[in-house]
Tab-separated table of C-alpha atoms in Angstrom:
chain	number	residue	atom	x	y	z
A	1	MET	CA	14.783	26.731	-2.072
A	2	THR	CA	18.110	26.093	-4.236
A	3	ILE	CA	18.987	23.882	-6.607
A	4	GLN	CA	21.747	22.071	-4.235
A	5	GLU	CA	19.155	21.904	-1.145
A	6	MET	CA	16.708	19.468	-3.974
A	7	LYS	CA	19.837	17.335	-5.058
A	8	GLN	CA	20.419	16.813	-1.140
A	9	LEU	CA	16.962	16.353	-0.762
A	10	MET	CA	17.425	13.636	-3.748
A	11	GLN	CA	19.589	12.305	-2.643
A	12	GLU	CA	18.497	11.201	0.957
A	13	ARG	CA	15.086	10.059	-0.300
A	14	GLY	CA	15.903	8.111	-2.873
A	15	TYR	CA	14.181	9.567	-5.803
A	16	THR	CA	15.011	9.264	-9.675
A	17	TYR	CA	14.924	12.152	-12.615
A	18	ALA	CA	11.954	10.008	-13.838
A	19	GLN	CA	9.983	10.486	-10.445
A	20	ILE	CA	10.630	14.122	-10.079
A	21	ALA	CA	9.505	14.277	-13.997
A	22	ASP	CA	6.492	12.828	-13.640
A	23	LEU	CA	5.471	14.007	-10.194
A	24	SER	CA	6.349	17.802	-10.973
A	25	GLY	CA	5.287	17.586	-14.691
A	26	VAL	CA	8.863	19.347	-15.764
A	27	PRO	CA	10.307	17.278	-18.844
A	28	LEU	CA	12.401	14.502	-17.977
A	29	GLY	CA	15.545	16.158	-20.176
A	30	THR	CA	14.974	19.402	-18.532
A	31	VAL	CA	14.827	17.775	-14.942
A	32	GLN	CA	18.405	16.193	-15.544
A	33	LYS	CA	19.935	19.283	-16.879
A	34	ILE	CA	19.195	20.972	-13.953
A	35	PHE	CA	20.443	18.622	-11.421
A	36	ASN	CA	23.548	17.752	-13.503
A	37	GLY	CA	24.026	21.490	-13.139
A	38	GLU	CA	23.895	22.340	-17.677
A	39	THR	CA	20.703	24.805	-17.023
A	40	LYS	CA	21.883	27.847	-15.080
A	41	GLY	CA	18.386	30.179	-15.723
A	42	LEU	CA	15.624	28.536	-14.079
A	43	ARG	CA	11.808	29.502	-15.076
A	44	TYR	CA	9.691	30.683	-12.170
A	45	ASP	CA	7.364	28.300	-12.770
A	46	ILE	CA	9.765	25.477	-13.262
A	47	LEU	CA	11.041	26.034	-9.911
A	48	THR	CA	7.923	26.137	-8.136
A	49	ALA	CA	7.031	22.656	-9.621
A	50	LEU	CA	10.034	21.092	-8.294
A	51	GLU	CA	9.851	22.845	-4.738
A	52	GLY	CA	6.510	21.222	-4.512
A	53	ILE	CA	7.802	17.845	-4.628
A	54	PHE	CA	10.586	18.457	-2.023
A	55	LYS	CA	8.815	20.695	0.434
A	56	GLU	CA	7.848	18.874	4.041
A	57	PRO	CA	5.426	17.431	4.993
A	58	MET	CA	4.051	16.219	1.623
A	59	ALA	CA	1.001	15.852	3.917
A	60	VAL	CA	-2.698	17.726	3.804
A	61	MET	CA	-2.045	20.664	5.792
A	62	GLU	CA	-5.573	20.945	7.124
A	63	SER	CA	-6.670	22.893	10.833
A	64	CYS	CA	-5.126	21.025	13.003
A	65	ALA	CA	-8.980	20.816	14.883
A	66	ALA	CA	-10.074	18.589	12.037
A	67	TYR	CA	-7.956	15.618	13.571
A	68	GLY	CA	-9.352	16.052	16.991
A	69	GLU	CA	-7.000	17.193	19.994
A	70	GLU	CA	-4.215	19.883	18.415
A	71	LYS	CA	-0.956	18.472	18.622
A	72	LYS	CA	2.617	19.923	16.121
A	73	PRO	CA	2.382	18.033	12.852
A	74	GLY	CA	4.154	14.872	13.036
A	75	MET	CA	3.104	13.907	16.387
A	76	TYR	CA	-0.162	12.601	15.386
A	77	THR	CA	-0.705	8.381	16.759
A	78	ILE	CA	-2.662	5.660	16.070
A	79	GLU	CA	-4.379	6.452	19.260
A	80	ASP	CA	-5.430	9.813	17.590
A	81	TYR	CA	-6.248	7.712	14.560
A	82	ARG	CA	-8.871	5.759	16.030
A	83	ALA	CA	-10.434	8.426	17.574
A	84	LEU	CA	-11.320	9.734	14.694
A	85	PRO	CA	-14.559	9.797	13.580
A	86	GLU	CA	-15.467	6.448	11.416
A	87	GLU	CA	-16.980	8.907	8.169
A	88	GLN	CA	-13.384	10.878	7.939
A	89	ARG	CA	-11.744	8.847	5.763
A	90	VAL	CA	-7.333	9.317	6.521
A	91	GLU	CA	-3.814	7.464	6.535
A	92	LEU	CA	-1.380	8.571	9.750
A	93	ILE	CA	2.116	7.878	8.004
A	94	ASP	CA	4.909	9.307	10.508
A	95	GLY	CA	2.758	11.582	12.699
A	96	TYR	CA	0.989	12.964	9.635
A	97	PHE	CA	-2.018	12.879	8.710
A	98	TYR	CA	-3.093	12.480	4.870
A	99	ASP	CA	-6.899	13.078	3.857
A	100	MET	CA	-7.934	10.336	1.470
A	101	ALA	CA	-10.985	11.407	-0.735
A	102	ALA	CA	-13.701	8.896	-1.686
A	103	PRO	CA	-12.673	6.854	-4.657
A	104	THR	CA	-13.974	6.638	-8.141
A	105	THR	CA	-16.171	3.546	-9.506
A	106	PHE	CA	-13.082	2.797	-12.080
A	107	HIS	CA	-10.946	2.753	-9.311
A	108	GLN	CA	-12.945	0.490	-6.913
A	109	LEU	CA	-13.402	-1.005	-10.749
A	110	ILE	CA	-9.598	-1.656	-10.603
A	111	ALA	CA	-8.819	-2.714	-6.824
A	112	GLY	CA	-11.610	-5.005	-7.105
A	113	GLU	CA	-10.965	-7.148	-10.162
A	114	VAL	CA	-7.139	-7.449	-8.908
A	115	TYR	CA	-8.390	-8.597	-5.350
A	116	ARG	CA	-10.803	-11.439	-7.607
A	117	GLN	CA	-7.753	-12.911	-9.764
A	118	ILE	CA	-5.990	-12.938	-6.539
A	119	ALA	CA	-8.017	-14.587	-4.104
A	120	ASN	CA	-9.010	-17.240	-6.790
A	121	TYR	CA	-5.453	-17.863	-7.370
A	122	ILE	CA	-5.245	-18.509	-3.544
A	123	ILE	CA	-8.211	-20.701	-3.016
A	124	ASP	CA	-7.377	-22.772	-5.955
A	125	GLN	CA	-4.002	-23.477	-5.077
A	126	GLY	CA	-4.658	-24.014	-1.554
A	127	GLY	CA	-2.029	-21.019	-0.696
A	128	ALA	CA	-1.523	-19.922	3.094
A	129	CYS	CA	-1.634	-16.236	1.991
A	130	THR	CA	-4.357	-14.372	2.656
A	131	PRO	CA	-5.665	-11.029	0.382
A	132	PHE	CA	-7.485	-8.142	1.586
A	133	ILE	CA	-9.100	-5.278	-0.044
A	134	SER	CA	-9.449	-1.628	0.771
A	135	PRO	CA	-10.214	-0.858	3.283
A	136	ILE	CA	-7.939	-2.463	5.756
A	137	ASP	CA	-5.639	-0.722	8.159
A	138	VAL	CA	-2.206	-1.490	7.964
A	139	GLN	CA	-0.020	-0.771	11.209
A	140	LEU	CA	2.991	-0.505	8.666
A	141	ASP	CA	5.802	-0.469	10.640
A	142	ASN	CA	4.905	-1.864	14.035
A	143	ASP	CA	4.864	1.529	15.475
A	144	GLU	CA	2.496	4.124	16.662
A	145	LYS	CA	3.057	6.898	13.639
A	146	THR	CA	1.624	5.153	10.642
A	147	MET	CA	-1.500	3.296	9.981
A	148	ILE	CA	-2.521	3.466	5.764
A	149	GLN	CA	-4.962	1.645	3.984
A	150	PRO	CA	-3.387	0.491	0.498
A	151	ASP	CA	-5.912	-0.871	-2.274
A	152	VAL	CA	-5.266	-4.500	-2.446
A	153	ILE	CA	-2.720	-6.207	0.003
A	154	ILE	CA	-1.525	-9.768	-0.210
A	155	VAL	CA	-0.187	-11.663	3.815
A	156	CYS	CA	1.707	-14.694	3.927
A	157	LYS	CA	2.730	-14.456	7.755
A	158	PRO	CA	-1.069	-15.355	9.585
A	159	ASP	CA	0.375	-13.622	12.974
A	160	GLN	CA	0.321	-10.185	10.810
A	161	ILE	CA	-3.508	-10.714	10.763
A	162	GLU	CA	-4.798	-9.360	13.953
A	163	ARG	CA	-8.552	-8.324	14.540
A	164	ARG	CA	-8.578	-4.890	13.798
A	165	ASN	CA	-5.589	-4.918	11.538
A	166	ILE	CA	-2.419	-6.062	9.582
A	167	MET	CA	0.664	-5.588	11.906
A	168	GLY	CA	3.794	-5.370	9.817
A	169	ALA	CA	4.411	-4.920	5.953
A	170	PRO	CA	2.231	-6.912	3.838
A	171	ASP	CA	4.143	-9.212	1.232
A	172	PHE	CA	2.324	-7.276	-1.682
A	173	VAL	CA	0.836	-4.359	-2.271
A	174	LEU	CA	-1.489	-2.437	-5.130
A	175	GLU	CA	-2.393	1.136	-5.047
A	176	VAL	CA	-4.372	2.903	-7.885
A	177	ILE	CA	-3.137	6.380	-7.927
A	178	SER	CA	-6.408	9.129	-7.782
A	179	PRO	CA	-6.220	13.220	-8.253
A	180	GLY	CA	-4.943	13.603	-5.117
A	181	THR	CA	-2.473	10.622	-3.948
A	182	LYS	CA	-0.437	10.881	-7.068
A	183	ARG	CA	2.615	11.993	-5.222
A	184	ARG	CA	1.586	9.777	-2.287
A	185	ASP	CA	2.002	6.693	-3.397
A	186	HIS	CA	4.687	7.492	-5.867
A	187	VAL	CA	7.085	8.547	-3.739
A	188	VAL	CA	5.911	8.291	0.226
A	189	LYS	CA	4.177	5.325	0.006
A	190	LEU	CA	7.070	3.503	-2.465
A	191	PHE	CA	9.569	4.509	0.234
A	192	LYS	CA	7.608	3.696	3.492
A	193	TYR	CA	6.891	0.471	1.773
A	194	GLU	CA	10.268	-0.610	0.851
A	195	GLN	CA	11.769	0.690	4.059
A	196	ALA	CA	9.147	-1.267	5.609
A	197	GLY	CA	9.982	-4.700	4.113
A	198	VAL	CA	7.192	-4.834	1.463
A	199	ARG	CA	8.354	-7.169	-1.110
A	200	GLU	CA	6.135	-5.885	-4.465
A	201	TYR	CA	4.474	-2.972	-4.483
A	202	TRP	CA	2.187	-2.279	-7.766
A	203	ILE	CA	1.872	1.642	-8.914
A	204	VAL	CA	-2.008	1.138	-10.951
A	205	ASP	CA	-2.036	4.391	-13.054
A	206	PRO	CA	-5.405	5.118	-14.618
A	207	TYR	CA	-4.514	8.326	-16.371
A	208	LYS	CA	-1.488	7.218	-17.534
A	209	LYS	CA	-3.022	3.764	-19.015
A	210	ARG	CA	0.176	1.768	-17.186
A	211	VAL	CA	0.933	-0.323	-13.925
A	212	LEU	CA	4.425	0.358	-12.096
A	213	VAL	CA	5.625	-2.707	-10.712
A	214	TYR	CA	8.128	-2.681	-7.916
A	215	PHE	CA	10.161	-5.777	-6.619
A	216	PHE	CA	12.197	-4.979	-3.632
A	217	GLN	CA	14.290	-8.007	-4.005
A	218	ARG	CA	15.375	-7.833	-7.404
A	219	GLU	CA	15.845	-4.068	-8.442
A	220	ALA	CA	14.657	-1.057	-7.488
A	221	SER	CA	13.857	0.463	-11.094
A	222	PRO	CA	10.379	-0.501	-11.668
A	223	VAL	CA	8.884	-2.674	-14.638
A	224	ILE	CA	6.396	-0.509	-16.738
A	225	TYR	CA	3.068	-2.170	-18.228
A	226	PRO	CA	0.833	-0.629	-20.067
A	227	ILE	CA	-2.793	-1.107	-18.506
A	228	ASP	CA	-3.980	-4.068	-20.741
A	229	ALA	CA	-1.318	-6.530	-19.973
A	230	ASP	CA	-0.472	-9.619	-18.474
A	231	ILE	CA	1.345	-8.980	-15.482
A	232	PRO	CA	2.891	-11.573	-13.637
A	233	VAL	CA	3.128	-11.562	-9.602
A	234	ASN	CA	6.986	-11.624	-8.774
A	235	ILE	CA	6.083	-13.135	-5.235
A	236	TYR	CA	4.735	-16.016	-7.028
A	237	GLU	CA	7.474	-16.652	-9.464
A	238	GLY	CA	4.927	-15.772	-12.149
A	239	LYS	CA	2.281	-18.028	-11.796
A	240	LEU	CA	0.129	-15.822	-11.295
A	241	THR	CA	-1.132	-13.449	-13.430
A	242	ILE	CA	-3.511	-10.308	-13.590
A	243	LYS	CA	-4.765	-10.342	-16.513
A	244	PHE	CA	-5.948	-6.962	-17.097
A	245	GLN	CA	-7.776	-6.536	-20.777
A	246	GLN	CA	-11.392	-6.645	-18.689
A	247	ILE	CA	-10.055	-3.749	-16.680
A	248	ALA	CA	-8.752	-1.730	-19.498
A	249	LYS	CA	-12.308	-1.757	-21.581
A	250	TRP	CA	-13.837	-0.252	-18.432
A	251	GLY	CA	-11.179	2.090	-18.595
A	252	GLU	CA	-12.444	2.987	-22.282
A	253	GLN	CA	-15.865	3.331	-20.959
A	254	GLU	CA	-14.843	6.028	-18.459
A	255	ASP	CA	-12.969	8.007	-21.530
């Protein structure tokens, strides 16, 4: 893949230099020089790292037989998703299956604590919104090609809540990064959530000890907080603040 082809894909998908640097491991300054045409010779390892971001599809390429009926990549539907064994944890995004590894204990502590604080606030305030914690199916695009399982969501429209899943975009989504989901959470889901109409998206990175907050109604770039901060929830105009101090303490025990 040429740099020009990567630049074209970068524009089509709305990637930033910072996202490319974070996902590839290539220093930000180097990424900027490469895509601005300031670097002529490109080392093979750097080229390979960059290509890994842009190659399609960014799904786990398992044998088609692993997902039951054999179909071409990108052609799987919610019917195929529902036909899978219950113990097989996957997400369906644009017709591709993405494997989901079992979460770590710290991953679950983060999701559980954030959910607890959100639920307590909504109950105390008598709010109309409803929080959910994974596993919860979200039919994000109201179509047959995407069914995801975010870690924590808030849904403010009661008619979106169906017996089997949530229909359409939640108002708030939080994902906790795992080693195998970094690229998916930062790129694939970021794009999908924004396009679907999610108002606010948090990415908790326990490895870099930070939280990225995207509030799509205001700006495209995230606000970055340390993982021990008090972080305001924008859809509640900052009246709800998630306190991460206890989460940070649990993280210290993991180190």
